[in-house]
C-alpha atoms as a PDB file:
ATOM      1  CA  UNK A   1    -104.281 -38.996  57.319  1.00  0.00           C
ATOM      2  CA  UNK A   2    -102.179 -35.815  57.446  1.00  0.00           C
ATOM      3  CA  UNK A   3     -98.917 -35.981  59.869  1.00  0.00           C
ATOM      4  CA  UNK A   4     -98.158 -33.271  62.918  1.00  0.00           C
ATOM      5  CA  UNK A   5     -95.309 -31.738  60.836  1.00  0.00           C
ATOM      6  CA  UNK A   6     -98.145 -30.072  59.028  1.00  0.00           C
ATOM      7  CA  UNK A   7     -98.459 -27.911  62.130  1.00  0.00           C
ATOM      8  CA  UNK A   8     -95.611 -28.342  63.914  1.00  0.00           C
ATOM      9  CA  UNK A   9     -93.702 -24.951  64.808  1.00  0.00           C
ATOM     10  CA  UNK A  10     -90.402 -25.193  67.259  1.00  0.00           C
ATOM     11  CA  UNK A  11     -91.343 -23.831  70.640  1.00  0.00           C
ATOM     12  CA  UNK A  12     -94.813 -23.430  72.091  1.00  0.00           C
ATOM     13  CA  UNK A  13     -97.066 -21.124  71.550  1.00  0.00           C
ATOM     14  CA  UNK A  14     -98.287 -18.709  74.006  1.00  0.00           C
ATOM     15  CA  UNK A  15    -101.930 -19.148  72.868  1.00  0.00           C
ATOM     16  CA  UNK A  16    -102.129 -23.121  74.297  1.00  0.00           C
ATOM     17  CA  UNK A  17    -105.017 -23.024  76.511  1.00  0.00           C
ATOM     18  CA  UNK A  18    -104.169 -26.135  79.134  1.00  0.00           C
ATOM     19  CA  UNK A  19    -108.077 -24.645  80.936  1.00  0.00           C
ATOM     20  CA  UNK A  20    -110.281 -25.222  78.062  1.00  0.00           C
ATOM     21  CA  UNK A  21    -113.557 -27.817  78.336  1.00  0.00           C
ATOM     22  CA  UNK A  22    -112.624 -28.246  74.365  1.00  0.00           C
ATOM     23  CA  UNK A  23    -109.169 -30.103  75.245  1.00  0.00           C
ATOM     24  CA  UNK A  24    -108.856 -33.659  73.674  1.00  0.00           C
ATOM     25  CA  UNK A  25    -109.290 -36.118  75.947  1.00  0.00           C
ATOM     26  CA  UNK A  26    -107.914 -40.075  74.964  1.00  0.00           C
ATOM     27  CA  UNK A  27    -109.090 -41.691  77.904  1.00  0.00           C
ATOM     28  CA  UNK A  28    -106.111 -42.109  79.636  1.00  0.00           C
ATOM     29  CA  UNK A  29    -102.349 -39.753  79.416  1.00  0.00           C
ATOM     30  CA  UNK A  30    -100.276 -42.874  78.538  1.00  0.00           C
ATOM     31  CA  UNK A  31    -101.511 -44.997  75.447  1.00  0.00           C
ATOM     32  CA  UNK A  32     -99.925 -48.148  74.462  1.00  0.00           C
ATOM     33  CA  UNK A  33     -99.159 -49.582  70.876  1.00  0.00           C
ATOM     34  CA  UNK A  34    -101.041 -52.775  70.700  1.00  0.00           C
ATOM     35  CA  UNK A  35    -100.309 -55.993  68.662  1.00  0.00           C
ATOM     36  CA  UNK A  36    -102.767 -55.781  65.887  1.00  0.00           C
ATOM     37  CA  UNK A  37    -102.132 -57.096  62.601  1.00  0.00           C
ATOM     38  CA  UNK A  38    -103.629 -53.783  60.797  1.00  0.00           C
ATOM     39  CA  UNK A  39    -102.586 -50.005  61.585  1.00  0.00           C
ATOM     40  CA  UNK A  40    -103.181 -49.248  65.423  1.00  0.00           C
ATOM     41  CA  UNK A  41    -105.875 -46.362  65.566  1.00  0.00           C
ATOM     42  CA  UNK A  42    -106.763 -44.180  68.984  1.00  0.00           C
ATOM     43  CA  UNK A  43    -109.373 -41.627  68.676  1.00  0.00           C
ATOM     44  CA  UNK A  44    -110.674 -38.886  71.314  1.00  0.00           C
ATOM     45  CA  UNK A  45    -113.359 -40.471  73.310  1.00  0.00           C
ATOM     46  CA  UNK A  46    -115.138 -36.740  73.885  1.00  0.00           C
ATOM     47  CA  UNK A  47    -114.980 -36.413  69.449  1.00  0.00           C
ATOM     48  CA  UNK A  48    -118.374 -36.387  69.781  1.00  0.00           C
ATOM     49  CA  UNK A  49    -119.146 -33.768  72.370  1.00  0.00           C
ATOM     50  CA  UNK A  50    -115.600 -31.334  70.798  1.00  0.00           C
ATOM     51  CA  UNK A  51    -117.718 -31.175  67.268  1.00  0.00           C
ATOM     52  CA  UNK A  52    -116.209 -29.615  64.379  1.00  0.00           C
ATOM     53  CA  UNK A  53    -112.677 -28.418  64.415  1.00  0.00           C
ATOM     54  CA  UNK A  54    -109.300 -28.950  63.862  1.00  0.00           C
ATOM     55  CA  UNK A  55    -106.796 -30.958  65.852  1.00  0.00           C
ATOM     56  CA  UNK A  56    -102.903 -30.133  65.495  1.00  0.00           C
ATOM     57  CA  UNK A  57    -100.232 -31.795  67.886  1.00  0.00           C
ATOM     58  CA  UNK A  58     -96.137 -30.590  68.800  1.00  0.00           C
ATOM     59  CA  UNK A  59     -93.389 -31.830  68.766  1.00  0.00           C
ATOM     60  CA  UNK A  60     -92.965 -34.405  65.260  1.00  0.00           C
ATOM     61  CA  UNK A  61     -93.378 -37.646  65.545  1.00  0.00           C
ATOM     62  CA  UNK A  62     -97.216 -37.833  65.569  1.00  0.00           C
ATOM     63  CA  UNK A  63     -99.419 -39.153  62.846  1.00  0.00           C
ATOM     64  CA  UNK A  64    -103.158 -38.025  63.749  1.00  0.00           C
ATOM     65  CA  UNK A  65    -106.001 -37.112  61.257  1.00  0.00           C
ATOM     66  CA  UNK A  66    -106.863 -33.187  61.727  1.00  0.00           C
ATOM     67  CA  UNK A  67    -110.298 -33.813  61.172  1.00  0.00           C
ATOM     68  CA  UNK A  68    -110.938 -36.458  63.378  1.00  0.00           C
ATOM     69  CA  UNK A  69    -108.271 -36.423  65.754  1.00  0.00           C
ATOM     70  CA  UNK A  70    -107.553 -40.186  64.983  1.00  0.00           C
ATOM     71  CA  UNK A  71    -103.821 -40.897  66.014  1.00  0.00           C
ATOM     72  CA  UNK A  72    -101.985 -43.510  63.696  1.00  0.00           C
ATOM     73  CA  UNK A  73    -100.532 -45.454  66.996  1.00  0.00           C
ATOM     74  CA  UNK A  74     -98.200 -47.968  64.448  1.00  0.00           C
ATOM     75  CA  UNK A  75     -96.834 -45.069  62.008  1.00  0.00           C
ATOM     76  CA  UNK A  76     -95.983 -42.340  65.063  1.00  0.00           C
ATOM     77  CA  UNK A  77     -92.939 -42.195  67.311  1.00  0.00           C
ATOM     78  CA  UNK A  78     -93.294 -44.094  70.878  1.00  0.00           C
ATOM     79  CA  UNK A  79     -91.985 -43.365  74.036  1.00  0.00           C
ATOM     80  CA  UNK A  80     -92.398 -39.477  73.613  1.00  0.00           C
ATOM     81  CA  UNK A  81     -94.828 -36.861  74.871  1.00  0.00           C
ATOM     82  CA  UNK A  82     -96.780 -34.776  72.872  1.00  0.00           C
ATOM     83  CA  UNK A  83     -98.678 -31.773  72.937  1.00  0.00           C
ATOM     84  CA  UNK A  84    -102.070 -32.129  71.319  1.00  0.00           C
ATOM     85  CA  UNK A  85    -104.096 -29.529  70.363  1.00  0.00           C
ATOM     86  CA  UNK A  86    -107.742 -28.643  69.207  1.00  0.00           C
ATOM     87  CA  UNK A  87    -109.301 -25.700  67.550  1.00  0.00           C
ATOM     88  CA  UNK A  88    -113.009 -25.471  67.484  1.00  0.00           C
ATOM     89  CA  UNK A  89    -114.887 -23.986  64.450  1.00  0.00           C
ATOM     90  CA  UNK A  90    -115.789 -20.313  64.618  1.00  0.00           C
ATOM     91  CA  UNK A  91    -112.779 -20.147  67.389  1.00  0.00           C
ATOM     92  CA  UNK A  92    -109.807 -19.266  67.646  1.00  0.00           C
ATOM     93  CA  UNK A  93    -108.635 -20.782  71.132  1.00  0.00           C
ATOM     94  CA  UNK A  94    -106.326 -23.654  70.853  1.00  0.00           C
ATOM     95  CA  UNK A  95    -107.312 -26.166  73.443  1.00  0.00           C
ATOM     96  CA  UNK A  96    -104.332 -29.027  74.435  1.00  0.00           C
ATOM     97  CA  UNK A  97    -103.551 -31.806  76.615  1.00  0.00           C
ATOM     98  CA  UNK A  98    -100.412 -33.690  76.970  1.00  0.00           C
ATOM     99  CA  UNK A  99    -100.622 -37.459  75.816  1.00  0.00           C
ATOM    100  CA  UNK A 100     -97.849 -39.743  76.122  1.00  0.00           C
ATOM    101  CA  UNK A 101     -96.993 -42.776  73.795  1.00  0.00           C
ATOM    102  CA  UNK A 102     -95.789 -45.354  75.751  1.00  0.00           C
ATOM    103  CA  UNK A 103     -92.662 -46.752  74.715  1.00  0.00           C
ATOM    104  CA  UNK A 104     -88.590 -46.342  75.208  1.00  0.00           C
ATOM    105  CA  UNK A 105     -86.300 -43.437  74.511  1.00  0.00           C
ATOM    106  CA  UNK A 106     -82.639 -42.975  74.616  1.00  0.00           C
ATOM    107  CA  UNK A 107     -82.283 -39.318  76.042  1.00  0.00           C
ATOM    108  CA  UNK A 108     -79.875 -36.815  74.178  1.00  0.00           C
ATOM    109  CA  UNK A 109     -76.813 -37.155  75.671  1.00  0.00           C
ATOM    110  CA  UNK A 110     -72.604 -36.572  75.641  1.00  0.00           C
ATOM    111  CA  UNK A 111     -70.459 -39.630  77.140  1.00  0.00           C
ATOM    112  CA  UNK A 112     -66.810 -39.125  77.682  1.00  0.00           C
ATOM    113  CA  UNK A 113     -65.704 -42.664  78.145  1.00  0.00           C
ATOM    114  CA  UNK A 114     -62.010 -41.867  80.129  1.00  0.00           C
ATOM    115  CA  UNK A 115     -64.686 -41.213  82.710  1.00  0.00           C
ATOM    116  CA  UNK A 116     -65.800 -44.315  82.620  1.00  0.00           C
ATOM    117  CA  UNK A 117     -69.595 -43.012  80.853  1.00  0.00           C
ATOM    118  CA  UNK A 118     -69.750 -46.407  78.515  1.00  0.00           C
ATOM    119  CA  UNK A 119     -73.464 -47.214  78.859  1.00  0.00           C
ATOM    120  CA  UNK A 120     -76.548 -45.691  77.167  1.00  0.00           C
ATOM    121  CA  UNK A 121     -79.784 -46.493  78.911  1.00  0.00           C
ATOM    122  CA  UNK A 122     -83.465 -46.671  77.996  1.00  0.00           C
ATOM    123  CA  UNK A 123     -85.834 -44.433  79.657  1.00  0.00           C
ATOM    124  CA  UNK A 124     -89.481 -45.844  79.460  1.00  0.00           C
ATOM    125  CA  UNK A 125     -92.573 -43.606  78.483  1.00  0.00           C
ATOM    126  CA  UNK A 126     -91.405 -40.348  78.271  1.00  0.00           C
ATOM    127  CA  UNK A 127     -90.232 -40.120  82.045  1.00  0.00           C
ATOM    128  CA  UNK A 128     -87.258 -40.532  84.129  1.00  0.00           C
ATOM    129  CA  UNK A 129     -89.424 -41.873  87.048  1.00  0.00           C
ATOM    130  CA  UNK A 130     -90.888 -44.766  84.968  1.00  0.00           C
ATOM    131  CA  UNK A 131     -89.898 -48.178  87.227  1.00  0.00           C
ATOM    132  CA  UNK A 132     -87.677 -49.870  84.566  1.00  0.00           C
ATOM    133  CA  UNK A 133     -89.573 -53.079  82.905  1.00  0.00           C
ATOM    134  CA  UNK A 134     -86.562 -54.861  81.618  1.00  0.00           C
ATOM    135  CA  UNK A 135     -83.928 -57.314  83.724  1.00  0.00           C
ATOM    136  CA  UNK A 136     -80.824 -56.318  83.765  1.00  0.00           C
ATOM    137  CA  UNK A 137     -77.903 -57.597  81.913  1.00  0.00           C
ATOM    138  CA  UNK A 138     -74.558 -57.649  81.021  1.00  0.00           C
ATOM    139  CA  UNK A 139     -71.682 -57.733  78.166  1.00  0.00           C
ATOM    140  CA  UNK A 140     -72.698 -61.764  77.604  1.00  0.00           C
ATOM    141  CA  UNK A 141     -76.163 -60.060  76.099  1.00  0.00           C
ATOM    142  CA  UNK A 142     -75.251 -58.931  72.415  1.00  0.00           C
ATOM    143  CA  UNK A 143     -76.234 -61.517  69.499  1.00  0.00           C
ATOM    144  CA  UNK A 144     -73.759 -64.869  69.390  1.00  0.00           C
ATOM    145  CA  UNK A 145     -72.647 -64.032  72.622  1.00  0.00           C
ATOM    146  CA  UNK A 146     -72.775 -67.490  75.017  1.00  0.00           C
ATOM    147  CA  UNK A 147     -76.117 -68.859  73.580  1.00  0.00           C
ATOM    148  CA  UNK A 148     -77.472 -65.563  74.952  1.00  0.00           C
ATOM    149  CA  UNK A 149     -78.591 -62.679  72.720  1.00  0.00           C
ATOM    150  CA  UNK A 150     -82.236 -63.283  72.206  1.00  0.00           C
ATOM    151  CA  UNK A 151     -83.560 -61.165  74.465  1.00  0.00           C
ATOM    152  CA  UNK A 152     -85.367 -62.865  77.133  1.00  0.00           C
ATOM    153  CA  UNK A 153     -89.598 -63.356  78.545  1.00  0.00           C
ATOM    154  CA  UNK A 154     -90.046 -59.634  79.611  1.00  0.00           C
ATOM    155  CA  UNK A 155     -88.168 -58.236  76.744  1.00  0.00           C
ATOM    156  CA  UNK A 156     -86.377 -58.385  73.593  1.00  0.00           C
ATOM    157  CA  UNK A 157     -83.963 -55.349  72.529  1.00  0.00           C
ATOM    158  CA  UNK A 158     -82.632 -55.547  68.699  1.00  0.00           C
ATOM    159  CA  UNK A 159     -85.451 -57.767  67.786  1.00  0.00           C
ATOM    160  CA  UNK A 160     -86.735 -58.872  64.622  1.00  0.00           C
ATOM    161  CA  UNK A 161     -88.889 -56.157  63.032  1.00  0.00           C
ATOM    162  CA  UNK A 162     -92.087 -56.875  60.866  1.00  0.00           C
ATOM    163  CA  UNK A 163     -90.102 -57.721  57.710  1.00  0.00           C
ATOM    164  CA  UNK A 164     -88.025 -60.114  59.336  1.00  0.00           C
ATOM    165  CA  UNK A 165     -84.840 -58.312  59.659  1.00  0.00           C
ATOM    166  CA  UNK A 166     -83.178 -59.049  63.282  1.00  0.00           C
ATOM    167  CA  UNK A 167     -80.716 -57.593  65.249  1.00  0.00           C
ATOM    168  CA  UNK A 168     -80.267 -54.734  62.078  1.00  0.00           C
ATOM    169  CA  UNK A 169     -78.394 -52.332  65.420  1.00  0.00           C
ATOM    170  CA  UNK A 170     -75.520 -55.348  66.422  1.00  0.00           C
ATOM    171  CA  UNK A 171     -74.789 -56.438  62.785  1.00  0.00           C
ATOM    172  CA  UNK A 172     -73.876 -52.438  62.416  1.00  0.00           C
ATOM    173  CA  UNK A 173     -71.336 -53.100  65.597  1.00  0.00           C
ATOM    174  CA  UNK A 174     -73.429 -50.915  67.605  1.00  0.00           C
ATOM    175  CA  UNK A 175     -73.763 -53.126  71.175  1.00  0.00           C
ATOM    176  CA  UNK A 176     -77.691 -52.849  71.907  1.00  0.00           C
ATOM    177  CA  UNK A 177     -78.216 -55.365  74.560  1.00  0.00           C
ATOM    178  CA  UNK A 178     -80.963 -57.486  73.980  1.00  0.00           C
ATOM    179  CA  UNK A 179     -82.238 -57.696  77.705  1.00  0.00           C
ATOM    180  CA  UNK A 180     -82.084 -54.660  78.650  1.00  0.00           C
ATOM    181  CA  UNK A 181     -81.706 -52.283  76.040  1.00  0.00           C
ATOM    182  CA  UNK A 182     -78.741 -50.971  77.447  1.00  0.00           C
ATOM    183  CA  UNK A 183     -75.922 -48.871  75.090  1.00  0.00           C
ATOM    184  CA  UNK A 184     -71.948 -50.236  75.721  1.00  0.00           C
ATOM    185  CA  UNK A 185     -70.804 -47.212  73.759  1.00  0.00           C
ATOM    186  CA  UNK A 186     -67.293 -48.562  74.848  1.00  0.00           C
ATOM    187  CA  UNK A 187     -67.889 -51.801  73.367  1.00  0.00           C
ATOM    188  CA  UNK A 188     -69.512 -50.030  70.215  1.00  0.00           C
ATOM    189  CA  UNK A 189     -66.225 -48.142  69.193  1.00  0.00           C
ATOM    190  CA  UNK A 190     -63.946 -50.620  69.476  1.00  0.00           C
ATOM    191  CA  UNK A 191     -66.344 -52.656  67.435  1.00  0.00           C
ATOM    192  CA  UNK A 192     -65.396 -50.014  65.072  1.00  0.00           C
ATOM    193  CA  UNK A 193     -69.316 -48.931  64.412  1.00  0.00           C
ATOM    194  CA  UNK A 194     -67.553 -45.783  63.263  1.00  0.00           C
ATOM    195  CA  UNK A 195     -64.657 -47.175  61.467  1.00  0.00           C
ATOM    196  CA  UNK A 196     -61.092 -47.765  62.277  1.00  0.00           C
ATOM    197  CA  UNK A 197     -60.048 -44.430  62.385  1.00  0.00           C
ATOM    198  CA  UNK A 198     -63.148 -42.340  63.329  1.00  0.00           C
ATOM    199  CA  UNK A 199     -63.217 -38.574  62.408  1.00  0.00           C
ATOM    200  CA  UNK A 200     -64.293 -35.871  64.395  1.00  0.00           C
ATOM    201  CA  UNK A 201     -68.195 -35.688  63.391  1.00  0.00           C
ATOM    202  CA  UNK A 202     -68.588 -39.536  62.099  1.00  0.00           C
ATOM    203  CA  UNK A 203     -72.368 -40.943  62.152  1.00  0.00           C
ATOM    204  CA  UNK A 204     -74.006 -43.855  62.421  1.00  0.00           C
ATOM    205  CA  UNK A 205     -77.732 -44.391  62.577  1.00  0.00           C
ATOM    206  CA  UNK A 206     -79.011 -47.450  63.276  1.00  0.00           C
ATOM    207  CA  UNK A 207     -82.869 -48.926  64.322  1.00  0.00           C
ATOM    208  CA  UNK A 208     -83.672 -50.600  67.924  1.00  0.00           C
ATOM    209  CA  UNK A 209     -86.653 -52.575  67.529  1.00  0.00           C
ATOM    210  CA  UNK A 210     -88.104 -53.721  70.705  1.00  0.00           C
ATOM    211  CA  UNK A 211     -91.047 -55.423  72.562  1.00  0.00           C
ATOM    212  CA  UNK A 212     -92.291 -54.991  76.589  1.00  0.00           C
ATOM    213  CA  UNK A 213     -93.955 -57.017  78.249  1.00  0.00           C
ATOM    214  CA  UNK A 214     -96.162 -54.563  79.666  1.00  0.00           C
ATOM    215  CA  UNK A 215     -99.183 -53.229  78.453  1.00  0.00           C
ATOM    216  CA  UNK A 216     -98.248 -53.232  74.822  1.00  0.00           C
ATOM    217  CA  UNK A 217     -98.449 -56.373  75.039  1.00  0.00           C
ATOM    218  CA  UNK A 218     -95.229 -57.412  73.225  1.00  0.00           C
ATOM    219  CA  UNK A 219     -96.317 -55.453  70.154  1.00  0.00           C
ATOM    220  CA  UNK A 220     -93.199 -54.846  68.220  1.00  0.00           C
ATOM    221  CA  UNK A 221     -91.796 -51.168  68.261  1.00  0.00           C
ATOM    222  CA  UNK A 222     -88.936 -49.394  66.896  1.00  0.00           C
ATOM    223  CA  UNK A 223     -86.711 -46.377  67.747  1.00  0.00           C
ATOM    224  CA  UNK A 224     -84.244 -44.790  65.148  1.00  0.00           C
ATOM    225  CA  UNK A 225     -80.882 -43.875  67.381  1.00  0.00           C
ATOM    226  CA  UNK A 226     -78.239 -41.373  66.137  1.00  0.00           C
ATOM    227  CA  UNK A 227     -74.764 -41.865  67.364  1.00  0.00           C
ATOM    228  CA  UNK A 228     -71.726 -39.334  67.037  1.00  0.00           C
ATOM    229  CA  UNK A 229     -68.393 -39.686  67.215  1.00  0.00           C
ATOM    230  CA  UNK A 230     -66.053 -36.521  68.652  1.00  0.00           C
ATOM    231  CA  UNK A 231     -62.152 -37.316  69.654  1.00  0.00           C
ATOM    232  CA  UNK A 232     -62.670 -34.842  72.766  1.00  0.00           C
ATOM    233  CA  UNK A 233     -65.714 -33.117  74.008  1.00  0.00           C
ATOM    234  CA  UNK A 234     -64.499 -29.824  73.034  1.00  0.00           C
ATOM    235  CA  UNK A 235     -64.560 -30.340  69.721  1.00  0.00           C
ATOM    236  CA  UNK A 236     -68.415 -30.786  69.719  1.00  0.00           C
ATOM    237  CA  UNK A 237     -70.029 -28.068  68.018  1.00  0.00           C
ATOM    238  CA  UNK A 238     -71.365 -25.289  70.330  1.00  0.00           C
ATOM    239  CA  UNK A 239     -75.243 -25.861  68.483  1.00  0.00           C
ATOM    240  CA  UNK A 240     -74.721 -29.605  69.297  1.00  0.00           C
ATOM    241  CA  UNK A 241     -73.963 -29.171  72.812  1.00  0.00           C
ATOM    242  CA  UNK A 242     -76.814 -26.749  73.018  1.00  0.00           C
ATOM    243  CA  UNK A 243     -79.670 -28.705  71.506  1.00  0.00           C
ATOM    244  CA  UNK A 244     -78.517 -31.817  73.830  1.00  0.00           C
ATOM    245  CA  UNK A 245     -78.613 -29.896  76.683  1.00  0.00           C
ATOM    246  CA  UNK A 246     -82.321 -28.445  76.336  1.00  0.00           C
ATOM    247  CA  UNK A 247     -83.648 -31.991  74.917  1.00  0.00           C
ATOM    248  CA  UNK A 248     -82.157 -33.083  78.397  1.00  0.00           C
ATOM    249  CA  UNK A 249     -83.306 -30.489  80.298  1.00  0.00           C
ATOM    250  CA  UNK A 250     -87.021 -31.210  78.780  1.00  0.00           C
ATOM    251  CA  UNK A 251     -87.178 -34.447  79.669  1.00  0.00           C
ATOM    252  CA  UNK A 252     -85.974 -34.720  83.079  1.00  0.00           C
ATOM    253  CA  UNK A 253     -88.233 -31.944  83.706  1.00  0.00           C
ATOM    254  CA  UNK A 254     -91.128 -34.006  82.025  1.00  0.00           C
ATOM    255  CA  UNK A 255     -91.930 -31.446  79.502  1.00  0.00           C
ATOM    256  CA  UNK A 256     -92.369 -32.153  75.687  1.00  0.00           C
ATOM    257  CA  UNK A 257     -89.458 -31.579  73.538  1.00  0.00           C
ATOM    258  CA  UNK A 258     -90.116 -29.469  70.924  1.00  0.00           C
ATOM    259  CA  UNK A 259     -87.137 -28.855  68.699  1.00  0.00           C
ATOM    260  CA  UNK A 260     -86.253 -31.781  67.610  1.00  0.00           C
ATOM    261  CA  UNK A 261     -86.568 -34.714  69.715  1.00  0.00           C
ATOM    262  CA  UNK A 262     -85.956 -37.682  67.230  1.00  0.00           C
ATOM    263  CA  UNK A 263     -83.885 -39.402  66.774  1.00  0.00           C
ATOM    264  CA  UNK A 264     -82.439 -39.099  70.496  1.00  0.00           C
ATOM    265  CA  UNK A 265     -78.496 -37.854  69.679  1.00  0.00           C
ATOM    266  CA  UNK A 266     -75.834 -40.054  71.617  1.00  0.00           C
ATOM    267  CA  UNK A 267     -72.809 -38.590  71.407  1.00  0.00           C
ATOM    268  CA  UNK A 268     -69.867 -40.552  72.140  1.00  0.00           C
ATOM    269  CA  UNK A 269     -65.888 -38.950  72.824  1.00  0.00           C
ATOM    270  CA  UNK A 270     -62.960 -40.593  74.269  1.00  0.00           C
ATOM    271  CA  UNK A 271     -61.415 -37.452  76.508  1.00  0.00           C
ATOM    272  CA  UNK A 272     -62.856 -34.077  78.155  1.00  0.00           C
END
């Protein structure tokens, strides 16, 4: 198996052809992870009819074979969009479709919590628009907290992952709730995820794991999340601020994100 940063380049080319009969086509433009005990494998159902070739995908985050077009569901990054690609032999046309990986996603963002911007959502398969799957839930849903913390029958947030590691987010004082997913940024700095006295440009990265009960079945899935710490939001570097705002701008415009859309950036400040 060969991964998409083999062929990744940072914005798209001008040579995708979206009206080409040699597109890849995976039966359906949202695929879900499913709970298998051995890697998760999708393959083009038109491989046969495409022939030889090679098959490329944008942005990272995909693991696909670029002979066979055979995506590694378990190894790539869920909840994002992708761009995937396919060159016939003797051509040179690039033929794509968009494929989604169902999942969650914490979009890029900058919260300035004296505006009272605590809370990080979830967004669900690559789209603002996706109905949200989980119940909602409040500052009683973190790990030890009131015999609640265990997520509940449509979801669990900060799960166990396959080694049997739980709630590896919360145990780094970042408050993932385990209902819903949801971010208390607030509650995460004064749980001093970055330290007592937090300097300008202090990170913490820390792994969500996750199951939905829709159709992935429960299968257990994981998101790496990068957190930031700035005293104001003018201290935020210029390149920062630009990068979240066009990951933004991507998403809610339901386009792929092709610099660098993992992990999602949450920046947290406490004034303008």
């Amino acid at each position: 198996m060969v991964t998409a940063s083999e062929s990744i380049i940072s914005t798209a080319p001008l040579w995708l052809n979206y009206q080409c009969a040699n597109a890849p086509d995976y039966g359906d433009s949202i695929l879900y992870l499913q709970p298998v005990k051995t890697d998760y494998i999708v393959s083009p159902v038109n491989r046969t009819a495409l022939g030889k070739g090679k098959f490329l995908s944008w942005p990272e985050g995909l693991v696909i074979d670029s002979a066979s077009g055979a995506i590694n569901f378990s190894a790539s990054e869920t909840g994002m969009r992708y761009i995937i690609g396919f060159i016939k032999q003797s051509t040179t046309d690039t033929c794509v479709s968009n494929l989604i990986l169902a999942g969650i996603t914490y979009v890029d963002s900058i919260y300035i919590l004296s505006r009272n911007d605590t809370l990080a959502v979830p967004y669900y398969n690559a789209n603002a628009s996706t109905p949200v799957v989980c119940d909602a839930s409040d500052d009683n849903d973190y790990p030890g907290t009131s015999g609640h913390g265990d997520g509940n029958d449509k979801c669990i947030f900060d799960g166990t992952d396959k080694h049997g590691n739980k709630g590896k987010a919360n145990k780094q004082n970042v408050r993932v709730r385990t209902i819903s997913g949801i971010i208390n940024l607030k509650a995460t700095l004064a749980a001093g995820a970055f330290g007592a006295s937090p300097a300008d440009g202090t990170a913490v990265a820390v792994p969500v794991v996750y199951s939905l009960s829709d159709k992935s079945k429960k299968a257990t899935q994981e998101i790496d999340v990068q957190l930031l710490y700035y005293n104001r939001k003018a201290d935020i570097p210029a390149s920062m601020v630009n990068r979240v705002n066009a990951n933004r701008a991507a998403f809610f415009q339901n386009t792929a994100i092709l610099g660098s859309p993992r992990p999602p950036i949450i920046i947290v400040t406490r004034f303008e």
